[in-house]
mmCIF file with all atom_site columns, C-alpha atoms in Angstrom:
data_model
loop_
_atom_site.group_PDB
_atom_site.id
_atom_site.type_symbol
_atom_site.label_atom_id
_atom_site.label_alt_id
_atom_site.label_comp_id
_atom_site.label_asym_id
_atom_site.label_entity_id
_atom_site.label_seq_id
_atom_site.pdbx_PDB_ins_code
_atom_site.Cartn_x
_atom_site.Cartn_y
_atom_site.Cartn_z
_atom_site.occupancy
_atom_site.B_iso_or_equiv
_atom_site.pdbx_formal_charge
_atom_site.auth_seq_id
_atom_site.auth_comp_id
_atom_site.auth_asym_id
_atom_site.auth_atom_id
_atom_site.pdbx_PDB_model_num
ATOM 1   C CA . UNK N 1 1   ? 112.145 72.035  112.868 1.00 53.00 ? 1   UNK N CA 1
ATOM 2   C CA . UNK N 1 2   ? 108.684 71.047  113.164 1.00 69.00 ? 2   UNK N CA 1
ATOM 3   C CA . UNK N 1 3   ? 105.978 73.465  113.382 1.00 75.00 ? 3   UNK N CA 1
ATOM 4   C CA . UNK N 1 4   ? 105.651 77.138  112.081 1.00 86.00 ? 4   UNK N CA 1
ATOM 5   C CA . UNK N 1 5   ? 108.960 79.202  111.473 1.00 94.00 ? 5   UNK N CA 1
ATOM 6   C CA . UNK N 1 6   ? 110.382 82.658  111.822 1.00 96.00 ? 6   UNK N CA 1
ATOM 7   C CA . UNK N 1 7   ? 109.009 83.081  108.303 1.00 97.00 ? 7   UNK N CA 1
ATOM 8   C CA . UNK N 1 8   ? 105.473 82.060  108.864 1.00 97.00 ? 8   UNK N CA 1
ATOM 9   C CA . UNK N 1 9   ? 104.579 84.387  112.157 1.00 98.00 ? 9   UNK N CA 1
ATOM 10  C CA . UNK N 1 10  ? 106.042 87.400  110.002 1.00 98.00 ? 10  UNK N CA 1
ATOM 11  C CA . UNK N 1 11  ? 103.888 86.906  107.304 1.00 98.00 ? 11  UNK N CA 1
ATOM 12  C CA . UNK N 1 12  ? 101.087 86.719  110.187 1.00 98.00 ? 12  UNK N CA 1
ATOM 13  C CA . UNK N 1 13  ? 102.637 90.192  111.209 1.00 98.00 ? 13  UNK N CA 1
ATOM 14  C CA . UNK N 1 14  ? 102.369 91.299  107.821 1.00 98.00 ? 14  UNK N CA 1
ATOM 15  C CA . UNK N 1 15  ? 98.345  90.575  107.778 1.00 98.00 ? 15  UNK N CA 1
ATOM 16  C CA . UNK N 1 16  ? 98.407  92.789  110.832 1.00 98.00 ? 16  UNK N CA 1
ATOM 17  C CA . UNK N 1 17  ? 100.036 95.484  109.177 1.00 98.00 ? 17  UNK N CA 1
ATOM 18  C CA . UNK N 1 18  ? 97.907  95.298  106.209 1.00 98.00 ? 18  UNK N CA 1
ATOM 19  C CA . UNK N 1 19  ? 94.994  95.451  109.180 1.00 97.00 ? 19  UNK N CA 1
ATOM 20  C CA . UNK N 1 20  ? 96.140  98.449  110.057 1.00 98.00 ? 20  UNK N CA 1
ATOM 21  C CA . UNK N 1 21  ? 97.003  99.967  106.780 1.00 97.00 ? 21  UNK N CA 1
ATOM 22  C CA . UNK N 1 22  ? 93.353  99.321  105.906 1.00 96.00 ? 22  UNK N CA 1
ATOM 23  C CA . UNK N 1 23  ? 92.143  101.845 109.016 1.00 96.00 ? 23  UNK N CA 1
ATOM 24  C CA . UNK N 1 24  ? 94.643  104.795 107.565 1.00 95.00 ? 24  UNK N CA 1
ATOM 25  C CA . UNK N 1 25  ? 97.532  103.901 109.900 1.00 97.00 ? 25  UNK N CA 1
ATOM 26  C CA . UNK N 1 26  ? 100.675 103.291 109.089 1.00 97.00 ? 26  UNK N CA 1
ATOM 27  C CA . UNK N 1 27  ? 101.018 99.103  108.563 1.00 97.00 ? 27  UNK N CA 1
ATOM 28  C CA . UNK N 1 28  ? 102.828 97.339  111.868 1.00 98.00 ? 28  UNK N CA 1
ATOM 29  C CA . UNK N 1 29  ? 102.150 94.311  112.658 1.00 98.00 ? 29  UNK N CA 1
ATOM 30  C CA . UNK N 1 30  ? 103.271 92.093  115.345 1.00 98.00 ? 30  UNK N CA 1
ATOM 31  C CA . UNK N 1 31  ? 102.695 88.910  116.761 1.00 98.00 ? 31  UNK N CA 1
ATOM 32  C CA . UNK N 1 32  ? 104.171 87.431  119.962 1.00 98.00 ? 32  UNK N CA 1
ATOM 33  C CA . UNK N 1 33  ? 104.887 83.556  120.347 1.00 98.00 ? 33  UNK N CA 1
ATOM 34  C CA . UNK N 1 34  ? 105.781 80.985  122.647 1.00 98.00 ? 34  UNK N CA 1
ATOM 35  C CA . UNK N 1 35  ? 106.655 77.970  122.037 1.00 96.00 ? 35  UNK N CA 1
ATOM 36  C CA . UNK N 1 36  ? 105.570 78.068  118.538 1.00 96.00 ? 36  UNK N CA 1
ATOM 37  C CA . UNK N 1 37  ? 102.181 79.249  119.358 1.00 97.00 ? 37  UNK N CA 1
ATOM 38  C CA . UNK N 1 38  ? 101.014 82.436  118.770 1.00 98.00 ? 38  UNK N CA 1
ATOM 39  C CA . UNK N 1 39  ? 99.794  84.189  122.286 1.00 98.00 ? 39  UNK N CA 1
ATOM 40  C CA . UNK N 1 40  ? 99.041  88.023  121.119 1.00 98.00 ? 40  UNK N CA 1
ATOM 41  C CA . UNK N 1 41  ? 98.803  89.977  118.010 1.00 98.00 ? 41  UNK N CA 1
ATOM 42  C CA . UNK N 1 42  ? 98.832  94.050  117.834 1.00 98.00 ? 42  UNK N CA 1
ATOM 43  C CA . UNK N 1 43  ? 98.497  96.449  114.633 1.00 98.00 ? 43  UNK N CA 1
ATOM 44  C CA . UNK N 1 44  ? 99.327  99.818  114.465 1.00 98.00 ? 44  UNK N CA 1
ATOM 45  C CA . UNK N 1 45  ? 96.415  101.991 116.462 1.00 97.00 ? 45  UNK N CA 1
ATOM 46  C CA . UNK N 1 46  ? 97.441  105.305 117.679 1.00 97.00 ? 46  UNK N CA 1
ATOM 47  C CA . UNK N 1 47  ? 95.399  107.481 115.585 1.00 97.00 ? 47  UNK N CA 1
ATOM 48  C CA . UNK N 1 48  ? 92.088  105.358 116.025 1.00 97.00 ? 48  UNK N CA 1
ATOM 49  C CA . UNK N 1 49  ? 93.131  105.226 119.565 1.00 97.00 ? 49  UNK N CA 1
ATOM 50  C CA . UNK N 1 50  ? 94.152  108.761 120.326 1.00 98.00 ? 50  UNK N CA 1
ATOM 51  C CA . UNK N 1 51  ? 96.978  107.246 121.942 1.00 98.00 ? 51  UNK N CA 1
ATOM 52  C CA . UNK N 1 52  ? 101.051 107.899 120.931 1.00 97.00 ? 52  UNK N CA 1
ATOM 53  C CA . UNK N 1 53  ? 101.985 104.606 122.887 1.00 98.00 ? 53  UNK N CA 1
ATOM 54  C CA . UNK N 1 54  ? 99.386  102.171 120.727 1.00 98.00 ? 54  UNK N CA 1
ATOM 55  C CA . UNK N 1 55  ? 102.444 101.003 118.313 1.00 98.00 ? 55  UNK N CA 1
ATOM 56  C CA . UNK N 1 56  ? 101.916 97.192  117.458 1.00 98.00 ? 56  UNK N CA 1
ATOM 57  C CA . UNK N 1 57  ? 104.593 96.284  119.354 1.00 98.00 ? 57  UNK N CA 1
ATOM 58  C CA . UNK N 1 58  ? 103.353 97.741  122.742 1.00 98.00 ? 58  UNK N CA 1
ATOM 59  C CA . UNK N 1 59  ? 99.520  96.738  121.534 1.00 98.00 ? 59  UNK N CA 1
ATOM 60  C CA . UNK N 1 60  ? 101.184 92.817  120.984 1.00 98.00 ? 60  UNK N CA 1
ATOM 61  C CA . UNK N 1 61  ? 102.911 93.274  124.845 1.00 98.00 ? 61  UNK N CA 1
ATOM 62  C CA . UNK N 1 62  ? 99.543  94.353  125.929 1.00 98.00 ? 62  UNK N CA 1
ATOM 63  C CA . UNK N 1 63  ? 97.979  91.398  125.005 1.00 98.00 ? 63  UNK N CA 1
ATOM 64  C CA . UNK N 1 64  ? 100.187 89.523  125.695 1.00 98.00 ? 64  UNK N CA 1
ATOM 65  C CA . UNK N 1 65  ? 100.390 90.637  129.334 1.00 98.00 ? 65  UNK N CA 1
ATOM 66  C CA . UNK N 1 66  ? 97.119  89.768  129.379 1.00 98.00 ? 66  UNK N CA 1
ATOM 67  C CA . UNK N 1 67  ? 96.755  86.460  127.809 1.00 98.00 ? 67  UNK N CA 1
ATOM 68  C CA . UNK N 1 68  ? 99.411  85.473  129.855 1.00 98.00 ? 68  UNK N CA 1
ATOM 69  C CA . UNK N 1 69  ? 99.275  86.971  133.566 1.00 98.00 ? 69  UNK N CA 1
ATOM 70  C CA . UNK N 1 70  ? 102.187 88.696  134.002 1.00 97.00 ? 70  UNK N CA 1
ATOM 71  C CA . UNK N 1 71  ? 103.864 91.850  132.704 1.00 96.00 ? 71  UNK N CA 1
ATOM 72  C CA . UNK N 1 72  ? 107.375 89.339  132.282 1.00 97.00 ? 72  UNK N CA 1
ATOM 73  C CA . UNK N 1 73  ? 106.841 88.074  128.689 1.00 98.00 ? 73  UNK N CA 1
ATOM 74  C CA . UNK N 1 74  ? 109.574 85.185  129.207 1.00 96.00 ? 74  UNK N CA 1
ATOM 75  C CA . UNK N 1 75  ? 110.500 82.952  126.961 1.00 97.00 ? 75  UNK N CA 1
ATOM 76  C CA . UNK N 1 76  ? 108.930 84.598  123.631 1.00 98.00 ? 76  UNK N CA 1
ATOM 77  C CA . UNK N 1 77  ? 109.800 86.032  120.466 1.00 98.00 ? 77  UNK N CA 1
ATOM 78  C CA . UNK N 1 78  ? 108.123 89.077  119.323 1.00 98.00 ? 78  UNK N CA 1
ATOM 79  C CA . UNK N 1 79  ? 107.786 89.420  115.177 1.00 98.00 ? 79  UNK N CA 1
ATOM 80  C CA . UNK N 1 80  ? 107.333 92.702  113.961 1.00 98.00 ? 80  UNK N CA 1
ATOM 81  C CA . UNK N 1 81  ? 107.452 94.528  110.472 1.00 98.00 ? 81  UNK N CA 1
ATOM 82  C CA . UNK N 1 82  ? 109.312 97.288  111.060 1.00 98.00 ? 82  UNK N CA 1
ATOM 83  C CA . UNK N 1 83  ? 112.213 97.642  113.453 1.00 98.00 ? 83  UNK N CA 1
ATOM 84  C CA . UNK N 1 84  ? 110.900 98.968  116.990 1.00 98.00 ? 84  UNK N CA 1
ATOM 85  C CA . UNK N 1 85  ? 111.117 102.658 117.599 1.00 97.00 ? 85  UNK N CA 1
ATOM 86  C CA . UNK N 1 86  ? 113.131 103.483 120.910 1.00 96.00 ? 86  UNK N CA 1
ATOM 87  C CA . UNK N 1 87  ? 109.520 103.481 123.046 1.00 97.00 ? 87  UNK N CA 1
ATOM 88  C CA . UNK N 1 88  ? 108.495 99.860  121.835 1.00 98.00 ? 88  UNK N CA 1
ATOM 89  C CA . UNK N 1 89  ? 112.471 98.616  121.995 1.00 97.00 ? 89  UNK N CA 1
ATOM 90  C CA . UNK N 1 90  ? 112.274 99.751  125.934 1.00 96.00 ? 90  UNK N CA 1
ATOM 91  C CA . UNK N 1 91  ? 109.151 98.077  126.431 1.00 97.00 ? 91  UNK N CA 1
ATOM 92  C CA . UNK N 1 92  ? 110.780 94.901  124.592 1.00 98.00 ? 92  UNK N CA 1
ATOM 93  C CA . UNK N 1 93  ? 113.718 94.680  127.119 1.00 97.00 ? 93  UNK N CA 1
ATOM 94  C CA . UNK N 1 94  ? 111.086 95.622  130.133 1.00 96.00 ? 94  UNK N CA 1
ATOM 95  C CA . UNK N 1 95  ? 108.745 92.640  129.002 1.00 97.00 ? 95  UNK N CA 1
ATOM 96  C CA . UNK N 1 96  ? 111.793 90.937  129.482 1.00 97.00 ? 96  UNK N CA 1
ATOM 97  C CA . UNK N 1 97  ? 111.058 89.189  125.646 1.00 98.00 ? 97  UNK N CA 1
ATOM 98  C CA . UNK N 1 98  ? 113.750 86.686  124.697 1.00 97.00 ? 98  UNK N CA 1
ATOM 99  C CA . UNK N 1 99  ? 113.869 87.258  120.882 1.00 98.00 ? 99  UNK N CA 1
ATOM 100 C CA . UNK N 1 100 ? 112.966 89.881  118.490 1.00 98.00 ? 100 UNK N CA 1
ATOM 101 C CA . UNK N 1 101 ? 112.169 89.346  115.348 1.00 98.00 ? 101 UNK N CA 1
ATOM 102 C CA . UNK N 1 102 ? 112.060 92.042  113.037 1.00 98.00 ? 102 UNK N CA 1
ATOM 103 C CA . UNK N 1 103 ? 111.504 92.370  108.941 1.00 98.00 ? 103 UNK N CA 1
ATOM 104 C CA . UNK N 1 104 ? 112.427 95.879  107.720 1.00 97.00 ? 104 UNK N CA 1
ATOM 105 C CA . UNK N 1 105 ? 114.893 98.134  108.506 1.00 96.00 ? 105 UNK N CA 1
ATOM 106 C CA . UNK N 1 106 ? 113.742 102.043 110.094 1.00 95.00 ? 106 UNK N CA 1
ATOM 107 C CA . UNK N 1 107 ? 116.990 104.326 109.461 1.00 92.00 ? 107 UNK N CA 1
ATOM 108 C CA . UNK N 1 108 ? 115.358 107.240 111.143 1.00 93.00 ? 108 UNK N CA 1
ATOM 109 C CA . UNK N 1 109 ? 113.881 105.757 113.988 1.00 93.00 ? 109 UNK N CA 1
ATOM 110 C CA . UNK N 1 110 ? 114.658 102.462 114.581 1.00 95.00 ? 110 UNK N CA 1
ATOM 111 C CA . UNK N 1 111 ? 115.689 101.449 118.060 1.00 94.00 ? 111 UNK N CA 1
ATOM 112 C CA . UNK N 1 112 ? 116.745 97.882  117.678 1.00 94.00 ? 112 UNK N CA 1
ATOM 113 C CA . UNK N 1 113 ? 120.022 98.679  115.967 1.00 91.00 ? 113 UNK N CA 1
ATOM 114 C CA . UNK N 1 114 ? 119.787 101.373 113.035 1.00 92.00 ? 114 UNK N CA 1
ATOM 115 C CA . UNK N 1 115 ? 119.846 104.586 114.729 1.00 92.00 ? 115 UNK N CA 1
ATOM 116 C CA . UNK N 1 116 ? 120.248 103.850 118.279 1.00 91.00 ? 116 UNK N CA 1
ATOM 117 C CA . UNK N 1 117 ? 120.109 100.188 119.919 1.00 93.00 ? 117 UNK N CA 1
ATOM 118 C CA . UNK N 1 118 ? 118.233 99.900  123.120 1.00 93.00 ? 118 UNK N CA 1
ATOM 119 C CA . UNK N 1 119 ? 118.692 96.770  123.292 1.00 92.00 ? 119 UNK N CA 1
ATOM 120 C CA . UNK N 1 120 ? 122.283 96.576  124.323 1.00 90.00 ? 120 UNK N CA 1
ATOM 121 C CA . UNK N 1 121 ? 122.701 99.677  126.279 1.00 91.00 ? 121 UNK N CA 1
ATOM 122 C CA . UNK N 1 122 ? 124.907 99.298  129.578 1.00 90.00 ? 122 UNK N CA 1
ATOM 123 C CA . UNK N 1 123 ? 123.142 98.678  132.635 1.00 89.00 ? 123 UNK N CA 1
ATOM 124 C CA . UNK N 1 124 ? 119.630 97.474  131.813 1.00 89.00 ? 124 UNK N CA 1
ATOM 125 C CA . UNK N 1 125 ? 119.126 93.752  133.485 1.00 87.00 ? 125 UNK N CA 1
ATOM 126 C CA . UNK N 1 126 ? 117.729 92.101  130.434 1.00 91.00 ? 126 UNK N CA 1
ATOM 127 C CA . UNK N 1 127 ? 119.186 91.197  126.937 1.00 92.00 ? 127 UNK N CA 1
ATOM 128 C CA . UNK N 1 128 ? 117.060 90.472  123.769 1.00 95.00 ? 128 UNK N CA 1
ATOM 129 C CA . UNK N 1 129 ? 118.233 88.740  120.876 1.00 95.00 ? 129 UNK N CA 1
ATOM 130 C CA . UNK N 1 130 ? 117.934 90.383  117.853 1.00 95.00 ? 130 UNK N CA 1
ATOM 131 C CA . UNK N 1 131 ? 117.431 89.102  114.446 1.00 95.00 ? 131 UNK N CA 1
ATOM 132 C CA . UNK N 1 132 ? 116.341 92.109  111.564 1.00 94.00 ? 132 UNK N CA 1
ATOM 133 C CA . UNK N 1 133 ? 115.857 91.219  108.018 1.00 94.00 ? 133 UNK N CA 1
ATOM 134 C CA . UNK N 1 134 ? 113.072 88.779  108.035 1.00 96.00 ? 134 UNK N CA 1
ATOM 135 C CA . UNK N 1 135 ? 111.139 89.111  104.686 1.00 96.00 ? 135 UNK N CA 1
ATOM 136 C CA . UNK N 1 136 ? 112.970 92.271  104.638 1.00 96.00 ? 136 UNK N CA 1
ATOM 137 C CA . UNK N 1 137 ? 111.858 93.164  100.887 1.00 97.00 ? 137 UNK N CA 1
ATOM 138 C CA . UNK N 1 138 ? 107.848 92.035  101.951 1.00 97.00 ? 138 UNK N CA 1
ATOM 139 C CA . UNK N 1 139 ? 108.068 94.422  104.845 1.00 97.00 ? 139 UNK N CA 1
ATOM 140 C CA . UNK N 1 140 ? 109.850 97.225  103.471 1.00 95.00 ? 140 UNK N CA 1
ATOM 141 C CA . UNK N 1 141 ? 107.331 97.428  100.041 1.00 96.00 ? 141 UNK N CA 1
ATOM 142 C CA . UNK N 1 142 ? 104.153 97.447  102.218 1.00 96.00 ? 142 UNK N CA 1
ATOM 143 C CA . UNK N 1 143 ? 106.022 100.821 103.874 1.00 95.00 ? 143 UNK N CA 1
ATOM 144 C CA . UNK N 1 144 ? 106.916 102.195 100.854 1.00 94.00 ? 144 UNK N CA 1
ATOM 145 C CA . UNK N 1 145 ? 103.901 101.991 98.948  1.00 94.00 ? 145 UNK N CA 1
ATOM 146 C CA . UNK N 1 146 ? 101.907 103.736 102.287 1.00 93.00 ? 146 UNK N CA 1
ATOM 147 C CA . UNK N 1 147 ? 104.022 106.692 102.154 1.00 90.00 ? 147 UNK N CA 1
ATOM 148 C CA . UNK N 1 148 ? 103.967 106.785 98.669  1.00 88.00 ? 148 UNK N CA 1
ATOM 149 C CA . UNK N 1 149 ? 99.997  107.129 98.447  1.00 87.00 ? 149 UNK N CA 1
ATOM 150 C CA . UNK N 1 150 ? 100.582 109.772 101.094 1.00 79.00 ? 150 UNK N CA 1
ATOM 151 C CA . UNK N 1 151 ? 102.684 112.067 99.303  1.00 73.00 ? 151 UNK N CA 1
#
């Protein structure tokens, strides 16, 4: 495989997370590819923005809407740190994304498999493949240590 790996964009995601991290959110990152390229990047923003949609995986779709033309994100794989909540796992499968790409696990909220999967419910016209577990331990430590400052 020539070219940048699964590996390599989620340590890019990981930047973005430690982006956010450093403006008191909690650290998401997420960077959406095609073709081995990286077309948009989001980071965690809903406090700065006063917004409770500005998740990194909707701020990556964004751009990525707009970098591209078109709302239909065919043909790309969106990394992100943490599994997508049920909002951001919707917008996935409306983006009509090909692959997600996620590193840690989210037990309480996650919408790509752990407590609901969105991704595979009956009747929606669009199927993403899912792959969780990418520099799982990476991931999962950045979360960790955030919410243990916070306590």
């Amino acid at each position: 495989m020539d070219g940048p790996g699964d590996a390599d964009f989620m340590r890019r995601a990981l930047e973005l997370a430690a982006v956010a991290q450093a403006r008191g959110e909690v650290p998401v990152g997420a960077v959406l590819v095609r073709d081995r390229i990286i077309v948009a990047e989001g980071a965690n923003r809903p406090i700065e923005a006063r917004d409770p949609t500005a998740h990194a995986e909707v701020e990556a779709l964004r751009a990525g809407g707009a970098a591209l033309g078109s709302y239909r994100l065919t043909d790309t794989t969106l990394y992100v740190t943490l599994e997508p909540c049920v909002m951001c796992a919707s917008a996935i499968v409306h983006a009509r994304v090909r692959r997600l790409v996620f590193g840690a696990w989210d037990p309480r909220a996650g919408g790509a498999g752990s407590l609901l999967n969105v991704l595979t419910l009956p009747g929606l016209n669009h199927r993403v493949d899912v792959f969780g577990g990418v520099l799982m331990e990476e991931c999962s430590a950045m979360l960790s240590r955030f919410f243990a400052e916070r306590r």
